[in-house]
Amino acid sequence: RPRVLSGIQPTAGSFHLGNYLGAVRQWVALQESHDAFYMVVDLHAITVPQDPAELRANTRLAVAQLLAAGLDPERCTLFVQSHVPEHAQLGWVMNCLTGFGEASRMTQFKDKSAKQGADRATVGLFTYPVLQVADILLYQANQVPVGEDQRQHIELTRDLAERFNGRYGQTFTVPAPYILKETAKIFDLQDPAVKMSKSASTPKGLINLLDDPKATAKKVKSAVTDTDTVIRFDEEKKPGVSNLLTILSTLSGSPVEDLERSYEGKGYGALKTDLAEAMVEFVTPFRVRTQEYLDDPETLDSILAKGAEKARAVAAETLAQTYDRMGFLPAK
Ligand code: TYM
């Protein structure tokens, strides 16, 4: 079985619709066909200031949401990044392989640091993508299921894997991005020119999966469309409508072309009503299941303990091989 690895930040509390459609949904599918490793990346979270109690609560909440979304600890390895110390260790090695200019070209860093102001951005935020490289290479992952905004980080991972292999001999699998075209980028419901995200979206444009389903339905119904009336998929001319079609298509399983046909002669109101209904149908049980996992911290902890143990077995082997290749003296 080919291996996949991916991660999600615990910082935001509720996952948003972009996280789910762009990434987590694929994780659930891939656990059936792949040797799958999924983690909550708390080490990445501290690249911006975190309140300790909140970070702890949000890490549990992220795990609960992943389980509620359908990850099955019998079918995949689910763990918390800081439970596997090898991430930080290989991260350091990768830092020493990355050019300063190379790291400076990462667009997510440029965006985030511009927002925070150069003085407040940490060195951790700067080397964030390099830690992500270590995350992926530790598990010798063949594919990395993510949204479009992570593509550049996977490219960096490929470059560093090839660089290390070239310099020290074949050590790392060179991973490929696994990005589904349809859902690679889910857009803000109020501003379909920007991706849906906690930091950039307006509250009305951002669908949090754990919000009151009624509020979610309302947001869908007030989504920005255009002054035309035809329901047609056209990302350039009709970005708002296209985004709604993408979301409905994914949630309902109907291809976009079928939806276009079924809405012929109907207005945007009909599309929004159906999408609102599909969203409510999805988020209502999701919220209930998330709460059930949160209410049972012992089960949750034991899932994470097993996950960390399985993850560590793989990570430790890769790290040991890496250290050996680089010429570190073995501890006797
Ligand atoms: P994060 O936590 O920001 O997002 C988690 C996943 O959600 C995807 N995503 C989207 N997909 C489509 N449309 C959107 N609007 C949208 N917003 C977010 C992201 O692409 C991501 O797949 N750096 C990563 C976490 C990470 C990681 C890794 C991922 C750390 N180590 C190793 C893969 C492999 C991040 O911040 O994701």
Short mmCIF file of C-alpha atoms and ligand atoms in Angstrom, two decimals:
data_model
loop_
_atom_site.label_atom_id
_atom_site.label_comp_id
_atom_site.label_asym_id
_atom_site.label_seq_id
_atom_site.Cartn_x
_atom_site.Cartn_y
_atom_site.Cartn_z
CA ARG A 1 0.00 0.00 0.00
CA PRO A 2 1.38 3.41 -0.93
CA ARG A 3 1.71 5.76 2.01
CA VAL A 4 0.02 9.12 2.55
CA LEU A 5 0.69 11.70 5.24
CA SER A 6 -1.00 14.95 6.05
CA GLY A 7 -1.57 17.38 8.91
CA ILE A 8 -3.92 20.06 10.12
CA GLN A 9 -3.40 22.93 12.56
CA PRO A 10 -5.34 22.87 15.82
CA THR A 11 -5.36 26.63 16.22
CA ALA A 12 -8.69 27.64 14.87
CA GLY A 13 -11.08 25.65 17.03
CA SER A 14 -13.67 24.58 14.50
CA PHE A 15 -12.49 23.32 11.13
CA HIS A 16 -13.91 25.34 8.27
CA LEU A 17 -15.50 24.05 5.10
CA GLY A 18 -12.28 24.59 3.11
CA ASN A 19 -10.33 22.35 5.49
CA TYR A 20 -12.91 19.64 5.14
CA LEU A 21 -13.53 19.72 1.40
CA GLY A 22 -9.93 20.51 0.46
CA ALA A 23 -8.23 18.02 2.72
CA VAL A 24 -9.96 16.03 5.47
CA ARG A 25 -12.53 14.51 3.13
CA GLN A 26 -9.71 13.04 1.04
CA TRP A 27 -7.99 11.75 4.18
CA VAL A 28 -11.08 9.75 5.02
CA ALA A 29 -11.23 8.23 1.54
CA LEU A 30 -7.49 7.47 1.38
CA GLN A 31 -7.43 5.49 4.63
CA GLU A 32 -9.20 2.70 2.69
CA SER A 33 -6.57 2.39 -0.03
CA HIS A 34 -3.39 3.75 1.53
CA ASP A 35 -1.17 3.33 4.55
CA ALA A 36 -2.32 6.62 6.05
CA PHE A 37 -0.69 8.87 8.67
CA TYR A 38 -2.60 11.94 9.83
CA MET A 39 -1.64 14.36 12.53
CA VAL A 40 -2.65 17.46 14.40
CA VAL A 41 0.31 19.80 14.03
CA ASP A 42 0.69 21.54 17.37
CA LEU A 43 4.37 22.32 16.75
CA HIS A 44 3.28 24.32 13.73
CA ALA A 45 0.63 26.09 15.78
CA ILE A 46 3.16 27.76 18.07
CA THR A 47 4.70 29.70 15.17
CA VAL A 48 2.19 32.30 16.29
CA PRO A 49 1.46 32.98 19.99
CA GLN A 50 -0.89 30.46 21.63
CA ASP A 51 -2.62 30.44 24.96
CA PRO A 52 -1.56 27.12 26.59
CA ALA A 53 -5.01 26.12 27.85
CA GLU A 54 -6.56 26.97 24.50
CA LEU A 55 -3.92 25.09 22.55
CA ARG A 56 -4.51 21.99 24.66
CA ALA A 57 -8.29 22.22 24.25
CA ASN A 58 -8.04 22.93 20.53
CA THR A 59 -5.71 19.98 19.97
CA ARG A 60 -8.30 17.65 21.50
CA LEU A 61 -11.02 19.39 19.55
CA ALA A 62 -9.12 18.88 16.30
CA VAL A 63 -8.71 15.17 17.01
CA ALA A 64 -12.41 14.86 17.88
CA GLN A 65 -13.34 16.56 14.60
CA LEU A 66 -11.09 14.27 12.59
CA LEU A 67 -12.76 11.25 14.15
CA ALA A 68 -16.19 12.78 13.60
CA ALA A 69 -15.30 13.35 9.95
CA GLY A 70 -14.69 9.64 9.59
CA LEU A 71 -11.05 8.88 10.36
CA ASP A 72 -10.92 5.43 11.85
CA PRO A 73 -7.96 4.66 14.12
CA GLU A 74 -8.18 1.03 12.98
CA ARG A 75 -7.59 2.13 9.40
CA CYS A 76 -5.13 4.99 9.81
CA THR A 77 -2.50 6.26 12.20
CA LEU A 78 -3.83 9.36 13.94
CA PHE A 79 -1.51 11.28 16.22
CA VAL A 80 -0.37 14.60 17.64
CA GLN A 81 2.84 16.00 16.18
CA SER A 82 4.52 16.89 19.49
CA HIS A 83 4.08 13.29 20.68
CA VAL A 84 6.69 12.28 18.12
CA PRO A 85 9.92 14.15 18.94
CA GLU A 86 11.51 13.11 15.64
CA HIS A 87 9.60 15.91 13.88
CA ALA A 88 11.58 18.60 15.64
CA GLN A 89 14.78 16.59 15.23
CA LEU A 90 14.51 16.05 11.50
CA GLY A 91 13.23 19.62 11.23
CA TRP A 92 16.61 20.84 12.42
CA VAL A 93 18.43 18.72 9.87
CA MET A 94 16.21 20.10 7.12
CA ASN A 95 16.82 23.66 8.31
CA CYS A 96 20.50 23.09 7.70
CA LEU A 97 19.77 21.95 4.16
CA THR A 98 17.52 24.85 3.20
CA GLY A 99 18.82 28.02 1.63
CA PHE A 100 17.85 31.26 3.32
CA GLY A 101 16.67 32.65 -0.01
CA GLU A 102 14.78 29.47 -0.71
CA ALA A 103 12.85 29.79 2.56
CA SER A 104 12.29 33.49 1.87
CA ARG A 105 10.38 32.62 -1.28
CA MET A 106 7.60 30.77 0.55
CA THR A 107 4.47 32.76 -0.20
CA GLN A 108 2.57 31.69 2.92
CA PHE A 109 5.34 33.12 5.08
CA LYS A 110 5.35 36.32 3.08
CA ASP A 111 1.59 36.68 3.49
CA LYS A 112 1.51 35.83 7.16
CA SER A 113 4.53 37.90 8.16
CA ALA A 114 3.25 40.88 6.18
CA LYS A 115 0.05 40.67 8.18
CA GLN A 116 1.83 40.47 11.53
CA GLY A 117 4.55 42.98 10.80
CA ALA A 118 8.12 41.88 10.19
CA ASP A 119 9.20 42.52 13.79
CA ARG A 120 6.55 40.32 15.30
CA ALA A 121 6.90 37.37 12.91
CA THR A 122 9.01 34.66 14.56
CA VAL A 123 11.89 32.66 13.17
CA GLY A 124 9.61 29.66 13.73
CA LEU A 125 7.10 31.09 11.30
CA PHE A 126 9.93 31.56 8.82
CA THR A 127 11.06 27.94 9.04
CA TYR A 128 7.52 26.56 9.31
CA PRO A 129 7.64 25.05 5.79
CA VAL A 130 10.91 23.29 6.65
CA LEU A 131 9.27 21.59 9.62
CA GLN A 132 6.53 20.51 7.25
CA VAL A 133 9.19 19.00 5.00
CA ALA A 134 10.42 16.95 7.96
CA ASP A 135 6.84 15.88 8.76
CA ILE A 136 6.46 14.39 5.33
CA LEU A 137 9.91 12.88 4.83
CA LEU A 138 9.95 11.14 8.22
CA TYR A 139 7.19 8.83 7.01
CA GLN A 140 8.55 8.24 3.51
CA ALA A 141 5.16 9.39 2.24
CA ASN A 142 4.37 8.82 -1.43
CA GLN A 143 1.52 11.32 -1.51
CA VAL A 144 0.39 14.29 0.54
CA PRO A 145 -3.34 15.11 0.43
CA VAL A 146 -3.75 18.88 0.87
CA GLY A 147 -5.43 21.96 -0.60
CA GLU A 148 -3.86 24.15 -3.25
CA ASP A 149 -2.36 26.56 -0.71
CA GLN A 150 0.09 23.83 0.39
CA ARG A 151 1.47 23.05 -3.07
CA GLN A 152 4.57 25.20 -2.69
CA HIS A 153 5.44 23.44 0.58
CA ILE A 154 5.24 20.04 -1.13
CA GLU A 155 7.50 21.38 -3.89
CA LEU A 156 10.02 22.40 -1.22
CA THR A 157 9.72 18.91 0.28
CA ARG A 158 10.55 17.36 -3.07
CA ASP A 159 13.53 19.66 -3.55
CA LEU A 160 14.97 18.90 -0.12
CA ALA A 161 14.41 15.16 -0.44
CA GLU A 162 16.26 15.17 -3.76
CA ARG A 163 19.02 17.36 -2.37
CA PHE A 164 19.56 15.08 0.62
CA ASN A 165 19.43 11.94 -1.52
CA GLY A 166 21.90 13.46 -3.97
CA ARG A 167 24.33 14.44 -1.26
CA TYR A 168 24.12 11.48 1.13
CA GLY A 169 22.62 8.63 -0.88
CA GLN A 170 19.05 7.45 -1.36
CA THR A 171 17.28 8.07 1.96
CA PHE A 172 13.93 9.76 1.40
CA THR A 173 10.94 8.99 -0.77
CA VAL A 174 10.21 12.02 -2.97
CA PRO A 175 6.51 12.72 -2.31
CA ALA A 176 3.86 13.96 -4.73
CA PRO A 177 1.07 16.36 -3.87
CA TYR A 178 -2.41 14.84 -3.85
CA ILE A 179 -4.63 17.79 -4.69
CA LEU A 180 -8.09 17.23 -6.13
CA LYS A 181 -8.76 19.82 -8.79
CA GLU A 182 -12.42 20.30 -7.90
CA THR A 183 -11.95 21.09 -4.23
CA ALA A 184 -8.36 22.36 -4.18
CA LYS A 185 -9.54 25.85 -3.32
CA ILE A 186 -12.84 26.63 -1.64
CA PHE A 187 -13.63 30.34 -1.67
CA ASP A 188 -15.05 32.83 0.80
CA LEU A 189 -18.85 32.99 0.41
CA GLN A 190 -18.80 36.77 0.57
CA ASP A 191 -15.71 37.33 -1.53
CA PRO A 192 -15.19 34.50 -4.02
CA ALA A 193 -11.89 36.04 -5.09
CA VAL A 194 -10.18 34.90 -1.88
CA LYS A 195 -9.90 31.42 -0.41
CA MET A 196 -11.95 30.55 2.62
CA SER A 197 -9.68 30.90 5.65
CA LYS A 198 -9.85 31.86 9.31
CA SER A 199 -7.53 34.76 8.86
CA ALA A 200 -8.68 36.28 5.57
CA SER A 201 -12.39 35.58 5.44
CA THR A 202 -15.15 37.76 6.76
CA PRO A 203 -17.28 35.99 9.42
CA LYS A 204 -20.16 35.80 6.95
CA GLY A 205 -17.98 34.27 4.27
CA LEU A 206 -16.50 31.56 6.49
CA ILE A 207 -18.37 28.32 7.21
CA ASN A 208 -17.26 26.82 10.51
CA LEU A 209 -18.35 23.21 10.74
CA LEU A 210 -19.14 23.49 14.44
CA ASP A 211 -21.30 26.60 14.17
CA ASP A 212 -25.02 26.44 14.78
CA PRO A 213 -26.45 24.81 11.63
CA LYS A 214 -29.05 27.57 11.39
CA ALA A 215 -26.34 30.20 11.19
CA THR A 216 -24.62 28.15 8.52
CA ALA A 217 -27.80 27.92 6.47
CA LYS A 218 -28.15 31.68 6.73
CA LYS A 219 -24.61 32.26 5.50
CA VAL A 220 -25.22 30.03 2.50
CA LYS A 221 -28.40 31.90 1.66
CA SER A 222 -26.65 35.26 1.76
CA ALA A 223 -23.66 34.09 -0.31
CA VAL A 224 -22.50 36.54 -2.97
CA THR A 225 -23.34 35.48 -6.53
CA ASP A 226 -23.60 37.84 -9.52
CA THR A 227 -26.14 39.96 -11.40
CA ASP A 228 -26.72 37.29 -14.02
CA THR A 229 -29.37 34.62 -13.40
CA VAL A 230 -27.95 31.50 -15.05
CA ILE A 231 -26.57 28.69 -12.89
CA ARG A 232 -23.43 27.69 -14.72
CA PHE A 233 -19.93 26.68 -13.66
CA ASP A 234 -17.53 29.38 -14.84
CA GLU A 235 -14.82 30.24 -12.36
CA GLU A 236 -13.73 33.38 -14.19
CA LYS A 237 -17.04 34.98 -14.95
CA LYS A 238 -19.14 33.46 -12.17
CA PRO A 239 -16.83 32.71 -9.23
CA GLY A 240 -19.53 32.90 -6.55
CA VAL A 241 -21.94 30.55 -8.29
CA SER A 242 -19.11 28.20 -9.27
CA ASN A 243 -17.99 27.96 -5.65
CA LEU A 244 -21.53 27.06 -4.55
CA LEU A 245 -21.76 24.45 -7.30
CA THR A 246 -18.45 22.93 -6.25
CA ILE A 247 -19.57 22.68 -2.64
CA LEU A 248 -22.96 21.21 -3.48
CA SER A 249 -21.47 18.78 -5.96
CA THR A 250 -19.01 17.46 -3.39
CA LEU A 251 -21.51 17.20 -0.56
CA SER A 252 -24.22 15.59 -2.70
CA GLY A 253 -22.06 13.45 -4.96
CA SER A 254 -23.74 14.83 -8.11
CA PRO A 255 -21.36 15.94 -10.85
CA VAL A 256 -21.39 19.69 -11.58
CA GLU A 257 -22.77 19.11 -15.10
CA ASP A 258 -25.77 17.26 -13.67
CA LEU A 259 -26.41 20.10 -11.25
CA GLU A 260 -26.21 22.67 -14.07
CA ARG A 261 -28.80 20.70 -15.97
CA SER A 262 -31.13 20.26 -13.03
CA TYR A 263 -31.07 24.01 -12.27
CA GLU A 264 -31.85 25.05 -15.82
CA GLY A 265 -34.52 27.73 -15.73
CA LYS A 266 -34.24 28.04 -11.94
CA GLY A 267 -32.84 30.97 -9.99
CA TYR A 268 -29.99 31.32 -7.51
CA GLY A 269 -32.49 31.01 -4.66
CA ALA A 270 -33.15 27.37 -5.51
CA LEU A 271 -29.45 26.54 -5.56
CA LYS A 272 -28.87 28.27 -2.23
CA THR A 273 -31.84 26.56 -0.59
CA ASP A 274 -30.58 23.14 -1.68
CA LEU A 275 -27.04 23.90 -0.63
CA ALA A 276 -28.18 25.21 2.75
CA GLU A 277 -30.09 21.98 3.25
CA ALA A 278 -27.12 19.81 2.24
CA MET A 279 -24.86 21.77 4.59
CA VAL A 280 -27.25 21.39 7.52
CA GLU A 281 -27.53 17.69 6.81
CA PHE A 282 -23.77 17.39 6.90
CA VAL A 283 -22.88 19.57 9.89
CA THR A 284 -25.66 18.45 12.23
CA PRO A 285 -24.38 14.89 12.83
CA PHE A 286 -20.80 16.14 12.57
CA ARG A 287 -21.34 18.39 15.57
CA VAL A 288 -22.97 15.62 17.56
CA ARG A 289 -20.18 13.14 16.85
CA THR A 290 -17.48 15.70 17.68
CA GLN A 291 -19.11 16.32 21.05
CA GLU A 292 -19.33 12.58 21.73
CA TYR A 293 -15.58 12.19 21.23
CA LEU A 294 -14.90 15.23 23.40
CA ASP A 295 -17.05 13.76 26.16
CA ASP A 296 -14.89 10.65 26.24
CA PRO A 297 -11.34 11.92 26.79
CA GLU A 298 -10.06 8.51 27.85
CA THR A 299 -10.89 6.93 24.52
CA LEU A 300 -9.44 9.91 22.75
CA ASP A 301 -6.19 9.71 24.71
CA SER A 302 -5.82 6.01 24.10
CA ILE A 303 -6.33 6.52 20.36
CA LEU A 304 -3.59 9.14 20.43
CA ALA A 305 -1.26 6.99 22.50
CA LYS A 306 -1.54 4.14 20.01
CA GLY A 307 -1.20 6.55 17.10
CA ALA A 308 1.96 8.10 18.53
CA GLU A 309 3.47 4.68 19.12
CA LYS A 310 2.86 3.59 15.52
CA ALA A 311 4.08 6.90 14.15
CA ARG A 312 7.22 6.86 16.27
CA ALA A 313 8.23 3.43 15.06
CA VAL A 314 8.38 4.73 11.49
CA ALA A 315 9.79 8.16 12.33
CA ALA A 316 12.57 6.81 14.55
CA GLU A 317 13.81 4.50 11.83
CA THR A 318 13.98 7.29 9.27
CA LEU A 319 15.72 9.62 11.70
CA ALA A 320 18.30 7.02 12.68
CA GLN A 321 19.10 6.38 9.04
CA THR A 322 19.34 10.11 8.37
CA TYR A 323 21.73 10.70 11.27
CA ASP A 324 23.86 7.79 10.15
CA ARG A 325 24.05 9.02 6.54
CA MET A 326 25.08 12.48 7.70
CA GLY A 327 27.92 11.14 9.81
CA PHE A 328 26.64 11.64 13.34
CA LEU A 329 28.56 9.45 15.76
CA PRO A 330 26.20 6.79 17.10
CA ALA A 331 25.55 6.92 20.85
CA LYS A 332 26.87 3.73 22.43
P1 TYM B 1 -4.00 24.06 7.58
O1 TYM B 1 -4.20 23.63 8.99
O2 TYM B 1 -3.93 25.53 7.30
O3 TYM B 1 -5.14 23.46 6.66
C1 TYM B 1 -5.47 22.09 6.68
C2 TYM B 1 -5.81 21.64 5.26
O4 TYM B 1 -6.92 22.38 4.73
C3 TYM B 1 -6.61 22.85 3.44
N1 TYM B 1 -7.35 24.09 3.17
C4 TYM B 1 -8.11 24.31 2.09
N2 TYM B 1 -8.42 23.54 1.03
C5 TYM B 1 -9.26 24.05 0.11
N3 TYM B 1 -9.81 25.29 0.19
C6 TYM B 1 -9.54 26.11 1.24
N4 TYM B 1 -10.09 27.31 1.32
C7 TYM B 1 -8.65 25.62 2.25
N5 TYM B 1 -8.17 26.14 3.41
C8 TYM B 1 -7.38 25.20 3.95
C9 TYM B 1 -5.11 23.08 3.45
O5 TYM B 1 -4.57 23.09 2.16
C10 TYM B 1 -4.64 21.90 4.27
O6 TYM B 1 -4.47 20.76 3.47
N6 TYM B 1 0.88 23.52 6.71
C11 TYM B 1 -0.36 22.80 6.86
C12 TYM B 1 -0.33 21.71 7.91
C13 TYM B 1 0.78 20.72 7.80
C14 TYM B 1 0.91 19.68 6.84
C15 TYM B 1 2.09 18.97 7.18
C16 TYM B 1 0.16 19.29 5.74
C17 TYM B 1 1.83 20.60 8.65
N7 TYM B 1 2.62 19.57 8.29
C18 TYM B 1 2.54 17.87 6.44
C19 TYM B 1 0.61 18.19 4.99
C20 TYM B 1 1.78 17.51 5.35
C21 TYM B 1 -1.45 23.78 7.21
O7 TYM B 1 -1.20 24.82 7.78
O8 TYM B 1 -2.71 23.34 6.97
#
